[in-house]
JSON list of C-alpha atoms in Angstrom, two decimals:
[
{"chain": "A", "resi": 1, "resn": "MET", "atom": "CA", "xyz": [66.86, 26.07, -82.97]},
{"chain": "A", "resi": 2, "resn": "ASP", "atom": "CA", "xyz": [68.64, 29.27, -83.92]},
{"chain": "A", "resi": 3, "resn": "ALA", "atom": "CA", "xyz": [72.20, 28.36, -84.96]},
{"chain": "A", "resi": 4, "resn": "VAL", "atom": "CA", "xyz": [73.65, 31.63, -83.68]},
{"chain": "A", "resi": 5, "resn": "THR", "atom": "CA", "xyz": [72.02, 31.98, -80.26]},
{"chain": "A", "resi": 6, "resn": "GLY", "atom": "CA", "xyz": [70.94, 28.39, -79.63]},
{"chain": "A", "resi": 7, "resn": "ALA", "atom": "CA", "xyz": [67.43, 29.62, -78.78]},
{"chain": "A", "resi": 8, "resn": "LEU", "atom": "CA", "xyz": [64.23, 27.80, -79.58]},
{"chain": "A", "resi": 9, "resn": "ASN", "atom": "CA", "xyz": [62.06, 30.00, -81.74]},
{"chain": "A", "resi": 10, "resn": "LYS", "atom": "CA", "xyz": [59.14, 27.83, -82.79]},
{"chain": "A", "resi": 11, "resn": "GLU", "atom": "CA", "xyz": [55.63, 28.55, -81.53]},
{"chain": "A", "resi": 12, "resn": "TRP", "atom": "CA", "xyz": [52.63, 26.27, -81.08]},
{"chain": "A", "resi": 13, "resn": "GLU", "atom": "CA", "xyz": [50.85, 25.65, -84.38]},
{"chain": "A", "resi": 14, "resn": "ASN", "atom": "CA", "xyz": [47.48, 25.43, -82.61]},
{"chain": "A", "resi": 15, "resn": "SER", "atom": "CA", "xyz": [46.12, 28.01, -80.19]},
{"chain": "A", "resi": 16, "resn": "ILE", "atom": "CA", "xyz": [45.42, 27.06, -76.57]},
{"chain": "A", "resi": 17, "resn": "PHE", "atom": "CA", "xyz": [41.90, 28.37, -77.11]},
{"chain": "A", "resi": 18, "resn": "GLY", "atom": "CA", "xyz": [41.40, 26.52, -80.39]},
{"chain": "A", "resi": 19, "resn": "CYS", "atom": "CA", "xyz": [39.73, 23.68, -78.50]},
{"chain": "A", "resi": 20, "resn": "PHE", "atom": "CA", "xyz": [36.85, 23.36, -80.93]},
{"chain": "A", "resi": 21, "resn": "GLY", "atom": "CA", "xyz": [39.05, 23.28, -84.04]},
{"chain": "A", "resi": 22, "resn": "ASP", "atom": "CA", "xyz": [38.78, 19.48, -84.06]},
{"chain": "A", "resi": 23, "resn": "PHE", "atom": "CA", "xyz": [35.43, 18.55, -82.57]},
{"chain": "A", "resi": 24, "resn": "LYS", "atom": "CA", "xyz": [36.24, 14.82, -82.24]},
{"chain": "A", "resi": 25, "resn": "ILE", "atom": "CA", "xyz": [39.34, 15.40, -80.12]},
{"chain": "A", "resi": 26, "resn": "CYS", "atom": "CA", "xyz": [37.44, 18.02, -78.14]},
{"chain": "A", "resi": 27, "resn": "LEU", "atom": "CA", "xyz": [34.56, 15.66, -77.37]},
{"chain": "A", "resi": 28, "resn": "VAL", "atom": "CA", "xyz": [36.75, 12.70, -76.43]},
{"chain": "A", "resi": 29, "resn": "THR", "atom": "CA", "xyz": [39.04, 14.86, -74.26]},
{"chain": "A", "resi": 30, "resn": "PHE", "atom": "CA", "xyz": [36.17, 16.39, -72.30]},
{"chain": "A", "resi": 31, "resn": "ILE", "atom": "CA", "xyz": [34.59, 12.93, -71.74]},
{"chain": "A", "resi": 32, "resn": "ALA", "atom": "CA", "xyz": [37.79, 10.89, -71.18]},
{"chain": "A", "resi": 33, "resn": "PRO", "atom": "CA", "xyz": [40.91, 13.05, -70.84]},
{"chain": "A", "resi": 34, "resn": "CYS", "atom": "CA", "xyz": [42.91, 9.95, -69.87]},
{"chain": "A", "resi": 35, "resn": "TYR", "atom": "CA", "xyz": [42.41, 8.60, -73.42]},
{"chain": "A", "resi": 36, "resn": "THR", "atom": "CA", "xyz": [43.88, 11.73, -74.99]},
{"chain": "A", "resi": 37, "resn": "ALA", "atom": "CA", "xyz": [46.69, 11.84, -72.42]},
{"chain": "A", "resi": 38, "resn": "GLY", "atom": "CA", "xyz": [47.54, 8.24, -73.31]},
{"chain": "A", "resi": 39, "resn": "LYS", "atom": "CA", "xyz": [47.62, 8.97, -77.03]},
{"chain": "A", "resi": 40, "resn": "ILE", "atom": "CA", "xyz": [49.90, 11.95, -76.43]},
{"chain": "A", "resi": 41, "resn": "GLY", "atom": "CA", "xyz": [52.11, 9.93, -74.06]},
{"chain": "A", "resi": 42, "resn": "ASP", "atom": "CA", "xyz": [52.58, 7.36, -76.79]},
{"chain": "A", "resi": 43, "resn": "LYS", "atom": "CA", "xyz": [54.32, 10.00, -78.92]},
{"chain": "A", "resi": 44, "resn": "ILE", "atom": "CA", "xyz": [56.57, 11.37, -76.17]},
{"chain": "A", "resi": 45, "resn": "PRO", "atom": "CA", "xyz": [59.92, 9.69, -75.39]},
{"chain": "A", "resi": 46, "resn": "GLY", "atom": "CA", "xyz": [59.95, 8.10, -71.94]},
{"chain": "A", "resi": 47, "resn": "LEU", "atom": "CA", "xyz": [56.17, 7.62, -71.69]},
{"chain": "A", "resi": 48, "resn": "SER", "atom": "CA", "xyz": [53.76, 5.09, -73.09]},
{"chain": "A", "resi": 49, "resn": "CYS", "atom": "CA", "xyz": [50.06, 5.14, -73.88]},
{"chain": "A", "resi": 50, "resn": "ILE", "atom": "CA", "xyz": [49.16, 2.92, -70.92]},
{"chain": "A", "resi": 51, "resn": "THR", "atom": "CA", "xyz": [51.42, 4.73, -68.44]},
{"chain": "A", "resi": 52, "resn": "ALA", "atom": "CA", "xyz": [50.23, 8.23, -69.32]},
{"chain": "A", "resi": 53, "resn": "GLY", "atom": "CA", "xyz": [46.57, 7.20, -69.56]},
{"chain": "A", "resi": 54, "resn": "LEU", "atom": "CA", "xyz": [46.48, 5.34, -66.25]},
{"chain": "A", "resi": 55, "resn": "LEU", "atom": "CA", "xyz": [48.52, 7.88, -64.31]},
{"chain": "A", "resi": 56, "resn": "PHE", "atom": "CA", "xyz": [46.22, 10.62, -65.61]},
{"chain": "A", "resi": 57, "resn": "LEU", "atom": "CA", "xyz": [43.39, 8.97, -63.64]},
{"chain": "A", "resi": 58, "resn": "ILE", "atom": "CA", "xyz": [45.12, 9.54, -60.28]},
{"chain": "A", "resi": 59, "resn": "PRO", "atom": "CA", "xyz": [44.42, 12.94, -58.65]},
{"chain": "A", "resi": 60, "resn": "VAL", "atom": "CA", "xyz": [47.52, 15.12, -58.19]},
{"chain": "A", "resi": 61, "resn": "VAL", "atom": "CA", "xyz": [49.60, 12.68, -60.27]},
{"chain": "A", "resi": 62, "resn": "ASN", "atom": "CA", "xyz": [47.52, 13.79, -63.27]},
{"chain": "A", "resi": 63, "resn": "LEU", "atom": "CA", "xyz": [48.85, 17.33, -62.80]},
{"chain": "A", "resi": 64, "resn": "ILE", "atom": "CA", "xyz": [52.43, 16.07, -62.93]},
{"chain": "A", "resi": 65, "resn": "ILE", "atom": "CA", "xyz": [51.69, 13.98, -66.02]},
{"chain": "A", "resi": 66, "resn": "ALA", "atom": "CA", "xyz": [50.00, 16.97, -67.70]},
{"chain": "A", "resi": 67, "resn": "PHE", "atom": "CA", "xyz": [53.16, 19.01, -67.11]},
{"chain": "A", "resi": 68, "resn": "LYS", "atom": "CA", "xyz": [55.41, 16.17, -68.35]},
{"chain": "A", "resi": 69, "resn": "LEU", "atom": "CA", "xyz": [53.32, 15.73, -71.51]},
{"chain": "A", "resi": 70, "resn": "ARG", "atom": "CA", "xyz": [53.46, 19.44, -72.34]},
{"chain": "A", "resi": 71, "resn": "SER", "atom": "CA", "xyz": [57.18, 19.63, -71.55]},
{"chain": "A", "resi": 72, "resn": "GLY", "atom": "CA", "xyz": [57.82, 16.55, -73.69]},
{"chain": "A", "resi": 73, "resn": "ILE", "atom": "CA", "xyz": [56.04, 18.09, -76.67]},
{"chain": "A", "resi": 74, "resn": "LYS", "atom": "CA", "xyz": [58.04, 21.29, -76.22]},
{"chain": "A", "resi": 75, "resn": "SER", "atom": "CA", "xyz": [61.25, 19.26, -76.39]},
{"chain": "A", "resi": 76, "resn": "VAL", "atom": "CA", "xyz": [60.21, 17.11, -79.34]},
{"chain": "A", "resi": 77, "resn": "LYS", "atom": "CA", "xyz": [58.80, 19.98, -81.42]},
{"chain": "A", "resi": 78, "resn": "MET", "atom": "CA", "xyz": [61.39, 22.52, -80.15]},
{"chain": "A", "resi": 79, "resn": "ILE", "atom": "CA", "xyz": [58.71, 24.97, -79.04]},
{"chain": "A", "resi": 80, "resn": "ASN", "atom": "CA", "xyz": [59.64, 28.13, -77.18]},
{"chain": "A", "resi": 81, "resn": "GLU", "atom": "CA", "xyz": [57.43, 28.35, -74.09]},
{"chain": "A", "resi": 82, "resn": "GLY", "atom": "CA", "xyz": [58.53, 29.30, -70.60]},
{"chain": "A", "resi": 83, "resn": "THR", "atom": "CA", "xyz": [58.26, 26.91, -67.66]},
{"chain": "A", "resi": 84, "resn": "ILE", "atom": "CA", "xyz": [55.73, 29.13, -65.90]},
{"chain": "A", "resi": 85, "resn": "ALA", "atom": "CA", "xyz": [53.50, 29.23, -68.99]},
{"chain": "A", "resi": 86, "resn": "THR", "atom": "CA", "xyz": [53.81, 25.45, -69.37]},
{"chain": "A", "resi": 87, "resn": "CYS", "atom": "CA", "xyz": [52.87, 24.98, -65.73]},
{"chain": "A", "resi": 88, "resn": "PHE", "atom": "CA", "xyz": [49.94, 27.40, -66.01]},
{"chain": "A", "resi": 89, "resn": "PHE", "atom": "CA", "xyz": [48.46, 25.80, -69.14]},
{"chain": "A", "resi": 90, "resn": "ALA", "atom": "CA", "xyz": [48.97, 22.25, -67.89]},
{"chain": "A", "resi": 91, "resn": "LEU", "atom": "CA", "xyz": [47.44, 22.93, -64.47]},
{"chain": "A", "resi": 92, "resn": "CYS", "atom": "CA", "xyz": [44.82, 25.61, -65.07]},
{"chain": "A", "resi": 93, "resn": "CYS", "atom": "CA", "xyz": [43.63, 24.91, -68.63]},
{"chain": "A", "resi": 94, "resn": "GLY", "atom": "CA", "xyz": [43.99, 21.12, -68.56]},
{"chain": "A", "resi": 95, "resn": "CYS", "atom": "CA", "xyz": [41.47, 20.06, -71.20]},
{"chain": "A", "resi": 96, "resn": "CYS", "atom": "CA", "xyz": [42.33, 22.89, -73.58]},
{"chain": "A", "resi": 97, "resn": "ALA", "atom": "CA", "xyz": [46.04, 22.10, -73.16]},
{"chain": "A", "resi": 98, "resn": "LEU", "atom": "CA", "xyz": [45.46, 18.39, -73.90]},
{"chain": "A", "resi": 99, "resn": "ILE", "atom": "CA", "xyz": [43.48, 19.27, -77.02]},
{"chain": "A", "resi": 100, "resn": "GLN", "atom": "CA", "xyz": [46.18, 21.69, -78.18]},
{"chain": "A", "resi": 101, "resn": "GLU", "atom": "CA", "xyz": [48.86, 19.06, -77.59]},
{"chain": "A", "resi": 102, "resn": "ALA", "atom": "CA", "xyz": [46.88, 16.34, -79.38]},
{"chain": "A", "resi": 103, "resn": "ARG", "atom": "CA", "xyz": [46.32, 18.59, -82.39]},
{"chain": "A", "resi": 104, "resn": "GLU", "atom": "CA", "xyz": [50.00, 19.58, -82.38]},
{"chain": "A", "resi": 105, "resn": "LEU", "atom": "CA", "xyz": [51.03, 15.91, -82.60]},
{"chain": "A", "resi": 106, "resn": "GLY", "atom": "CA", "xyz": [48.30, 14.94, -85.08]},
{"chain": "A", "resi": 107, "resn": "VAL", "atom": "CA", "xyz": [46.55, 12.51, -82.72]},
{"chain": "A", "resi": 108, "resn": "GLU", "atom": "CA", "xyz": [43.65, 10.76, -84.42]},
{"chain": "A", "resi": 109, "resn": "VAL", "atom": "CA", "xyz": [40.52, 9.85, -82.48]},
{"chain": "A", "resi": 110, "resn": "PRO", "atom": "CA", "xyz": [38.42, 6.91, -83.71]},
{"chain": "A", "resi": 111, "resn": "MET", "atom": "CA", "xyz": [34.71, 7.59, -83.89]},
{"chain": "A", "resi": 112, "resn": "ALA", "atom": "CA", "xyz": [31.73, 5.42, -84.77]},
{"chain": "A", "resi": 113, "resn": "ARG", "atom": "CA", "xyz": [31.17, 4.83, -88.46]},
{"chain": "A", "resi": 114, "resn": "GLN", "atom": "CA", "xyz": [28.34, 6.69, -90.07]}
]
């Protein structure tokens, strides 16, 4: 936060279109977005892994949860993004937004051992 103006000036570290930057998160999110939503919810105050994951399975409610997750990350990481942009990314680019959010928070996805 800028001490003089009180404005948030931090940007997302990962691009919204950087979906394939972490192939494991990308794969898991496209197959089971509720898993990724749960992992993100676990790192946001006021949500839990189970709550976010289960609510993400319910049509229409999942859109609200997607918005809450993105808004929560903006608050925690002090990211400057307008409400309209947050709404657009959460609602129209759902999987890409979840992947961006997971990468922003450093969410790890377990995969089978090789």
